[in-house]
CSV table of N, CA, C and O in Angstrom, one decimal:
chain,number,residue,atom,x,y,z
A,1,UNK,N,83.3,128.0,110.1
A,1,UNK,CA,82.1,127.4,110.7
A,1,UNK,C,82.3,127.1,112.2
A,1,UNK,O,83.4,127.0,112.7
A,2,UNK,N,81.3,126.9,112.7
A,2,UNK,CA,81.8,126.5,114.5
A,2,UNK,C,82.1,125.2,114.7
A,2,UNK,O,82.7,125.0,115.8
A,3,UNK,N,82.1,124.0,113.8
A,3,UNK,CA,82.5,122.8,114.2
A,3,UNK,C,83.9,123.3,113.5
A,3,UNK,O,84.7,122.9,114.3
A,4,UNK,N,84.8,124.1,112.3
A,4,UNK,CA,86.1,124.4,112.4
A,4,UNK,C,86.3,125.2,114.3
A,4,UNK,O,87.3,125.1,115.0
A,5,UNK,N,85.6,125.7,114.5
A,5,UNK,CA,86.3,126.8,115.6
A,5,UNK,C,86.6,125.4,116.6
A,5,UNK,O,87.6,125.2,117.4
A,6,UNK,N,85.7,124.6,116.4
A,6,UNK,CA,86.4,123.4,117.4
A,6,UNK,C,87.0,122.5,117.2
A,6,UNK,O,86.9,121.5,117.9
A,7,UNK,N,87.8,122.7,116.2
A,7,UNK,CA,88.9,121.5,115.9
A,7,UNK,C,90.2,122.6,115.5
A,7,UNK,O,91.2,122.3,114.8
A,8,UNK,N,90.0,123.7,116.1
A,8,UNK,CA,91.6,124.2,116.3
A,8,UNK,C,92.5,123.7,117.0
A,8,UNK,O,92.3,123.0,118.0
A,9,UNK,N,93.6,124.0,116.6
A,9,UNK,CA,94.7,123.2,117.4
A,9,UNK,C,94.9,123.8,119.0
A,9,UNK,O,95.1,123.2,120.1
A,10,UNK,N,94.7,125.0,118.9
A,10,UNK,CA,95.0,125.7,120.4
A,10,UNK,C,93.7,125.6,121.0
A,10,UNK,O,92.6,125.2,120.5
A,11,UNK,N,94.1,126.1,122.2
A,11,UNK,CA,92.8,125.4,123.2
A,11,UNK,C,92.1,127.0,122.7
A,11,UNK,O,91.0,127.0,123.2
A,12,UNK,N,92.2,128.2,122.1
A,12,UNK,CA,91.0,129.2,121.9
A,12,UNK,C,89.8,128.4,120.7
A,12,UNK,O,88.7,128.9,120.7
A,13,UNK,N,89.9,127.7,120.2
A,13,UNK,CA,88.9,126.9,119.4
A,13,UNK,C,87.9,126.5,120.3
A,13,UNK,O,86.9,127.1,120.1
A,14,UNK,N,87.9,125.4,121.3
A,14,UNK,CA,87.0,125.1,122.3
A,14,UNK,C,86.3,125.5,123.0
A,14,UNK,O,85.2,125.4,123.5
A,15,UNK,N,87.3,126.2,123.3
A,15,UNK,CA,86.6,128.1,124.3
A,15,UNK,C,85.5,128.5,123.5
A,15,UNK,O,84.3,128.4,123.9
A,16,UNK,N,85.9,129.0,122.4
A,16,UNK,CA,85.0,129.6,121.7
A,16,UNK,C,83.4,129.1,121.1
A,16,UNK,O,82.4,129.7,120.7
A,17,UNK,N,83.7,127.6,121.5
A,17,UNK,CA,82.6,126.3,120.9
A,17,UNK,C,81.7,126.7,122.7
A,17,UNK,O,80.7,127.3,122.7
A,18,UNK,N,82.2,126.4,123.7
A,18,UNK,CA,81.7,126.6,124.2
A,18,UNK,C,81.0,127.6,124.7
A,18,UNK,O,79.9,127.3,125.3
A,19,UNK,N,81.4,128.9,124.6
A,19,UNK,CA,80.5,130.3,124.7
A,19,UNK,C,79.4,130.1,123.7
A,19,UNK,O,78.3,130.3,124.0
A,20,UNK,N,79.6,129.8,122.5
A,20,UNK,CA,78.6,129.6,121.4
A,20,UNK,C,77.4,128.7,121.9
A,20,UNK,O,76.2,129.2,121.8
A,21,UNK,N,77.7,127.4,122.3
A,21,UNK,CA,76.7,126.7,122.7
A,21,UNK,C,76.3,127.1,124.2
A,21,UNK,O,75.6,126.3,124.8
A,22,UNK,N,76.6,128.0,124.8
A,22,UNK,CA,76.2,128.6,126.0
A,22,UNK,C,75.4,129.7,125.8
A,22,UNK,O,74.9,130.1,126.8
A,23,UNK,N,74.9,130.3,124.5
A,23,UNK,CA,74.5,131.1,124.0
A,23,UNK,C,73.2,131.0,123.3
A,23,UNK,O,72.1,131.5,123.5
A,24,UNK,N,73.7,130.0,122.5
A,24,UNK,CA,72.9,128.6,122.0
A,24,UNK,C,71.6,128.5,123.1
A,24,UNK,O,70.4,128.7,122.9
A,25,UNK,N,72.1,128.1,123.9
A,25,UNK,CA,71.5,126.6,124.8
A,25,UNK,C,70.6,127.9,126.2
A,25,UNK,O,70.0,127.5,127.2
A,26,UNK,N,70.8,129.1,126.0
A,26,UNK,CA,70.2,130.1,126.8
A,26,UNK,C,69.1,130.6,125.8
A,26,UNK,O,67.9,130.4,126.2
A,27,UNK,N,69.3,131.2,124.8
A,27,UNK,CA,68.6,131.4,123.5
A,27,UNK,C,67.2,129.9,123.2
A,27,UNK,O,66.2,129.9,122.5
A,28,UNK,N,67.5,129.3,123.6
A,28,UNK,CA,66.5,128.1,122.7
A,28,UNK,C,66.3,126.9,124.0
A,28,UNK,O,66.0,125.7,123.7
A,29,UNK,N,66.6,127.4,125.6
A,29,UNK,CA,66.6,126.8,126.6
A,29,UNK,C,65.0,126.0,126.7
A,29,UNK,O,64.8,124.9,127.2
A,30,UNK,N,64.2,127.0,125.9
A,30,UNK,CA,62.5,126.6,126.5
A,30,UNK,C,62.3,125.5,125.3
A,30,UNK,O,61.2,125.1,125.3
A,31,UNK,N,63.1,125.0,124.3
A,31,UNK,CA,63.2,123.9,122.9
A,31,UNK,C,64.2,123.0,123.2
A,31,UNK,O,64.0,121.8,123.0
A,32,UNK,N,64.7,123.2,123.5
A,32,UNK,CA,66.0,122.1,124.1
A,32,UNK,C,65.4,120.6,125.0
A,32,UNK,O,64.9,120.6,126.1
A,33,UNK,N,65.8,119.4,124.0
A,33,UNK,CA,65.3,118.6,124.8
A,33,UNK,C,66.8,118.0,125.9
A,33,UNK,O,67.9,118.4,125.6
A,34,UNK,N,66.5,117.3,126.7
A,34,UNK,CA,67.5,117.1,127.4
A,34,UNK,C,68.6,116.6,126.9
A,34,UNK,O,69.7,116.8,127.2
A,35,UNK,N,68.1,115.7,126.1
A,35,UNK,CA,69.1,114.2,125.3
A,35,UNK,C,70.0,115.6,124.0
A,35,UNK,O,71.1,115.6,123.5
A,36,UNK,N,69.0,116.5,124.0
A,36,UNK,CA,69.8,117.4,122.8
A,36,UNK,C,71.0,118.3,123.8
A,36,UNK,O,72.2,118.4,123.3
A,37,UNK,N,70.8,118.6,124.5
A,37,UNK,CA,71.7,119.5,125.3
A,37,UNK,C,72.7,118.8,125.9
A,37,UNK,O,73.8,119.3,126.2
A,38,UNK,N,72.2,117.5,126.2
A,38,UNK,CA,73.8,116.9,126.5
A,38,UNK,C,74.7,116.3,125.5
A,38,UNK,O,75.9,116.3,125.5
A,39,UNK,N,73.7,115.8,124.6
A,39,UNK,CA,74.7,116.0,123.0
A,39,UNK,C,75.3,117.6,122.7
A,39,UNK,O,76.1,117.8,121.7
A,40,UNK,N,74.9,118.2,123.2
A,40,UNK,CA,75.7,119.6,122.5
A,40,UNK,C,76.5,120.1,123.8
A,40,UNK,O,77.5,120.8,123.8
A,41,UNK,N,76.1,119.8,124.8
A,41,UNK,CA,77.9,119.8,125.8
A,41,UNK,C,78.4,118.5,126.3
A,41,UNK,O,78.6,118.5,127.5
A,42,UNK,N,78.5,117.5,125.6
A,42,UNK,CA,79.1,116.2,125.7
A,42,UNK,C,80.4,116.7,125.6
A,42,UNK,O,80.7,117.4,124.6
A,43,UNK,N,81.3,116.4,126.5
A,43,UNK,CA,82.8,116.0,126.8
A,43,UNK,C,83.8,116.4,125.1
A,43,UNK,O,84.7,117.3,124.8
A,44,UNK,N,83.2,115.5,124.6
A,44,UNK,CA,83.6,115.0,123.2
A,44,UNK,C,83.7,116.4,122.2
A,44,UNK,O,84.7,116.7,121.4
A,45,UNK,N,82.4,117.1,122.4
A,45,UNK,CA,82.6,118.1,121.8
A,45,UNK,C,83.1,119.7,122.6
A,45,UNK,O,83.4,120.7,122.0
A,46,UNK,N,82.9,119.6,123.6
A,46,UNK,CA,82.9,120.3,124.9
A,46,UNK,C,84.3,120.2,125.9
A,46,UNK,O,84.4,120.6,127.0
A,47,UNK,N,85.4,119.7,125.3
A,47,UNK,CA,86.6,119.3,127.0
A,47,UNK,C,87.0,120.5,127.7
A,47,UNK,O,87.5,120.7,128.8
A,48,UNK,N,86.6,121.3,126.9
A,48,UNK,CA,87.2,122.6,128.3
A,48,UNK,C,86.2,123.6,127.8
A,48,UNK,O,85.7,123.8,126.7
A,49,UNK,N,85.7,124.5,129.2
A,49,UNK,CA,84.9,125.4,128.9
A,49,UNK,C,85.7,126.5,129.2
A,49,UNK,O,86.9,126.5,129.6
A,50,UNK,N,84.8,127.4,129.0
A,50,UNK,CA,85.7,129.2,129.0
A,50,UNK,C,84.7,129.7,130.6
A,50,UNK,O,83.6,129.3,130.9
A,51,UNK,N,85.3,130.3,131.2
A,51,UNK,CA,84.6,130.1,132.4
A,51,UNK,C,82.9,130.7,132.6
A,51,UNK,O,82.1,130.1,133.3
A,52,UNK,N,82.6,131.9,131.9
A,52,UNK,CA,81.3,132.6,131.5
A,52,UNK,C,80.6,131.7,131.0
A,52,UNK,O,79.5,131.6,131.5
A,53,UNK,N,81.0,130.6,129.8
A,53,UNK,CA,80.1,129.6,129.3
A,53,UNK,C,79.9,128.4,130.5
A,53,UNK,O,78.8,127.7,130.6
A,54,UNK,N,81.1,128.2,131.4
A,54,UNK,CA,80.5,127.1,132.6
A,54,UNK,C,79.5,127.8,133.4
A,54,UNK,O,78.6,127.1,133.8
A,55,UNK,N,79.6,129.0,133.8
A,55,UNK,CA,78.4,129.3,135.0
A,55,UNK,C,76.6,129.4,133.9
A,55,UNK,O,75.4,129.0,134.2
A,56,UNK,N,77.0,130.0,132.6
A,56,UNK,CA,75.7,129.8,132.6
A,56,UNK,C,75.1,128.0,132.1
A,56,UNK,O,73.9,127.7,132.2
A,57,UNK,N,76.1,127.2,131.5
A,57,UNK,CA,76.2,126.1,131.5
A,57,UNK,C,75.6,125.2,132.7
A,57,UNK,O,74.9,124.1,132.5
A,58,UNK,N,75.8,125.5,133.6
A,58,UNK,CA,75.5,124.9,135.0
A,58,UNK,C,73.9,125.2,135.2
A,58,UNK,O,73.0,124.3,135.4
A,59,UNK,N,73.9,126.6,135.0
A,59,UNK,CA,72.2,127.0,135.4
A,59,UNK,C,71.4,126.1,134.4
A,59,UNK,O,70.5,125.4,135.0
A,60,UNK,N,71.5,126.0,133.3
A,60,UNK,CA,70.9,125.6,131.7
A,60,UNK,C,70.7,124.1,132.0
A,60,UNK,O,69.6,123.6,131.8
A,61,UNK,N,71.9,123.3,132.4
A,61,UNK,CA,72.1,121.9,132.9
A,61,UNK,C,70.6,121.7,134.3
A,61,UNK,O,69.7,120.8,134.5
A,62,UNK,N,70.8,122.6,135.0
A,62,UNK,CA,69.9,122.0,135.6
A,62,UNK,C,68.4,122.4,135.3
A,62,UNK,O,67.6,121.7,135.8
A,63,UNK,N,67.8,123.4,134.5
A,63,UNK,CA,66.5,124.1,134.2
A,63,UNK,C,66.6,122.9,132.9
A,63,UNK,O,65.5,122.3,133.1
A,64,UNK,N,67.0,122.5,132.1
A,64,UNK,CA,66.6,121.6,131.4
A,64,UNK,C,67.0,120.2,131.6
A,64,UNK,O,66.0,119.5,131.3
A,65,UNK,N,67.5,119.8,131.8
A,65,UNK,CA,67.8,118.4,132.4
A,65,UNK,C,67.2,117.8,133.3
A,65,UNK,O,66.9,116.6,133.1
A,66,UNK,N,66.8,118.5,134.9
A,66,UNK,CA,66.4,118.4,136.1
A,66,UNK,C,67.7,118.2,136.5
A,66,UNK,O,67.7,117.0,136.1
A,67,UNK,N,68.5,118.3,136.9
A,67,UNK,CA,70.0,117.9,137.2
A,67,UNK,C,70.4,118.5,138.5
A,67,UNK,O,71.4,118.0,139.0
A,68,UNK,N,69.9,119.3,139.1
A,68,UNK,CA,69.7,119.7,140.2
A,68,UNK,C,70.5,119.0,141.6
A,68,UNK,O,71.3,119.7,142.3
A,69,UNK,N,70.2,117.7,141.9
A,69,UNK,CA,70.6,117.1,143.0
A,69,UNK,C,71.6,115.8,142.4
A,69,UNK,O,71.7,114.7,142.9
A,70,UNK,N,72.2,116.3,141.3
A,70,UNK,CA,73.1,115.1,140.9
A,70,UNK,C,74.6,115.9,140.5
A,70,UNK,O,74.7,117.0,140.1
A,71,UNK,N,75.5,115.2,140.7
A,71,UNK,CA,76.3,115.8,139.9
A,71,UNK,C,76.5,115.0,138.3
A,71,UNK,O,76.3,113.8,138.1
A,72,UNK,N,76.9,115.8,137.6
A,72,UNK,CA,77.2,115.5,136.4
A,72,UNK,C,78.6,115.5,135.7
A,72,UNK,O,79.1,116.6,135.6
A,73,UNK,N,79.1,114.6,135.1
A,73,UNK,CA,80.5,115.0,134.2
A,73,UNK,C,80.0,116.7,133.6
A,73,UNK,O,80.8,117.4,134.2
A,74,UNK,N,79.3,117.5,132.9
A,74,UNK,CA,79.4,118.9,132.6
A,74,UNK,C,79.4,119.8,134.2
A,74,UNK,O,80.0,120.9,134.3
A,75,UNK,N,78.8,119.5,135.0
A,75,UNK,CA,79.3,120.0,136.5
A,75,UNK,C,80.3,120.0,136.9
A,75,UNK,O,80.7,121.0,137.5
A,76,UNK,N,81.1,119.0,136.8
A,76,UNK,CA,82.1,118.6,137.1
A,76,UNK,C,83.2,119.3,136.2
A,76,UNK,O,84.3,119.5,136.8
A,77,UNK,N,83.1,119.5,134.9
A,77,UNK,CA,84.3,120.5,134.0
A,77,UNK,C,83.9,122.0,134.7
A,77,UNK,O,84.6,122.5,135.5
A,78,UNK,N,82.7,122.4,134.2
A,78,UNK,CA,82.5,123.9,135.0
A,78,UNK,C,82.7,124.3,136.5
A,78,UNK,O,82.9,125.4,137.0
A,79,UNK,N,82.6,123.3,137.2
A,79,UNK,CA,83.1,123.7,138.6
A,79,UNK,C,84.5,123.3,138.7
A,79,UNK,O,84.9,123.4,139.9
A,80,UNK,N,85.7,122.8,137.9
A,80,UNK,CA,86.8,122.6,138.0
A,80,UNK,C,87.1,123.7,137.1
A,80,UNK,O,88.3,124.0,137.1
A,81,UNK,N,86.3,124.7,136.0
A,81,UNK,CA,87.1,125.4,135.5
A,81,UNK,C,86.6,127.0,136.3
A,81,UNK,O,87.2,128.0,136.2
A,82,UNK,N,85.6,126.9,136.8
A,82,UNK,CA,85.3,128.0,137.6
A,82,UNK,C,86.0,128.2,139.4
A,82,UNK,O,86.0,129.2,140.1
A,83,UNK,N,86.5,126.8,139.6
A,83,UNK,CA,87.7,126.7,140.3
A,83,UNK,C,88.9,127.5,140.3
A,83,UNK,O,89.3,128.4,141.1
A,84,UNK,N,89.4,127.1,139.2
A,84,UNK,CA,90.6,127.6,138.7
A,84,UNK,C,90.7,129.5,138.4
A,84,UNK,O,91.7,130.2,138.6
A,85,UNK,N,89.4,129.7,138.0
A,85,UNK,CA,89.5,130.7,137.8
A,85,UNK,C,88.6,131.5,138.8
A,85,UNK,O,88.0,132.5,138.2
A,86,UNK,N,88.4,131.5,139.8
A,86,UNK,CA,87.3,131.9,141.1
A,86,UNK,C,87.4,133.3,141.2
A,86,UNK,O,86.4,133.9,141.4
A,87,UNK,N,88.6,134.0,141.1
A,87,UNK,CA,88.5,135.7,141.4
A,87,UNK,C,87.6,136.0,140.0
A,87,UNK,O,86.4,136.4,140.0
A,88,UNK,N,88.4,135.8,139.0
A,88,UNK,CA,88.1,136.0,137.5
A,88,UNK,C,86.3,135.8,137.6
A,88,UNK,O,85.5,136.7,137.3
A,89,UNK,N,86.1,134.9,137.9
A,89,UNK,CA,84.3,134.2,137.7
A,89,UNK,C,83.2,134.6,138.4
A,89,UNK,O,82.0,134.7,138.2
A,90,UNK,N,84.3,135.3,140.2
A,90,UNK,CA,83.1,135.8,141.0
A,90,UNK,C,83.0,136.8,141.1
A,90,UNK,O,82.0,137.4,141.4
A,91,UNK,N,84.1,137.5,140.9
A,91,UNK,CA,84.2,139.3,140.8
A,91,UNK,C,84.8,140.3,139.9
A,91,UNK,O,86.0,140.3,139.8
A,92,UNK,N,83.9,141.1,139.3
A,92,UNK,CA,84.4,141.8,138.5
A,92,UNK,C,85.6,142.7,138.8
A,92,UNK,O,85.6,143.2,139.9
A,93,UNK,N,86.6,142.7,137.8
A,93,UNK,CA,87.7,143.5,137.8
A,93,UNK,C,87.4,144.9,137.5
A,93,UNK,O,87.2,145.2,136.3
A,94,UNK,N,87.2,146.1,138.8
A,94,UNK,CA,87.2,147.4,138.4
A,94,UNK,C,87.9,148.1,137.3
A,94,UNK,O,88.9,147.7,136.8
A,95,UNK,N,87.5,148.8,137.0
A,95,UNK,CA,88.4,149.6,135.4
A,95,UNK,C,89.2,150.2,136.1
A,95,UNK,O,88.9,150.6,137.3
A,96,UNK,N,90.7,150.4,135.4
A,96,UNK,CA,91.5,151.2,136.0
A,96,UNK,C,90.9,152.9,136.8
A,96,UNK,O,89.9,153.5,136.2
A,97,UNK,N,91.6,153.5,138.2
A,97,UNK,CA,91.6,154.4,138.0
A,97,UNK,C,91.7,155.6,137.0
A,97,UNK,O,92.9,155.8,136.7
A,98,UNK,N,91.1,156.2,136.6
A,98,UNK,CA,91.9,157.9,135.6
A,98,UNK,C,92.3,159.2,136.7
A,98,UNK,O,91.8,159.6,137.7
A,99,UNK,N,93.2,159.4,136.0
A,99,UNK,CA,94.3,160.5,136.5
A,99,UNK,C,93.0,161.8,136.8
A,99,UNK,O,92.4,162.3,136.0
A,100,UNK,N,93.0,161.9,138.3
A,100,UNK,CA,92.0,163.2,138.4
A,100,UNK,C,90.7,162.6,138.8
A,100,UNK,O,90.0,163.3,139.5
A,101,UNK,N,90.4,161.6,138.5
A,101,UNK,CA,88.9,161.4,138.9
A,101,UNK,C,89.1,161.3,140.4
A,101,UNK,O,90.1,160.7,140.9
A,102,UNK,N,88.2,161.7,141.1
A,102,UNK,CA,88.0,161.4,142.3
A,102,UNK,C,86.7,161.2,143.2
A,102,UNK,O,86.1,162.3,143.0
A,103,UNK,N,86.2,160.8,143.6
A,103,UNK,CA,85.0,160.1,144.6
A,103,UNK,C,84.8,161.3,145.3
A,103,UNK,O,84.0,161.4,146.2
């Protein structure tokens, strides 16, 4: 169930809670009341995001919340984890060359 995927011991459990409710919360954005969306990425259930679930987390946070001109503790995990991971988050990794292809 997804409340097991988030009480794994390794941190891929939370990762995975988070893309779900980033999924979630894009899917059912225009039903989402604010008080419900910060209960479903509160800290508590939420401590680390996967970084694809913080950027669209961010957009979602402010189109339902109005959150716009504040920062927020969920701002603050996604911009520390889209931090860390900034090549990975802002630019796609080209597919390897194949032997022979040429431009």
């Amino acid at each position: 169930t997804v409340a097991e995927a988030a009480r794994m011991d390794d941190e891929e459990g939370p990762l995975r809670l988070s893309l779900l409710v980033a999924v979630y919360g894009n899917i059912h954005k225009n039903v989402l009341s604010p008080v419900m969306f910060q209960r479903l990425t509160h800290e508590m259930h939420l401590p680390i995001l996967e970084v694809k679930a913080a950027k669209v987390l961010l957009g979602l946070e402010d189109d339902i919340c109005g959150t716009s001109a504040i920062m927020t503790p969920l701002k603050n995990r996604a911009i520390e984890v889209i931090a860390k991971t900034w090549q990975e988050s802002c630019f796609e990794t080209p597919p390897p060359a194949v032997e022979g292809d040429e431009e």
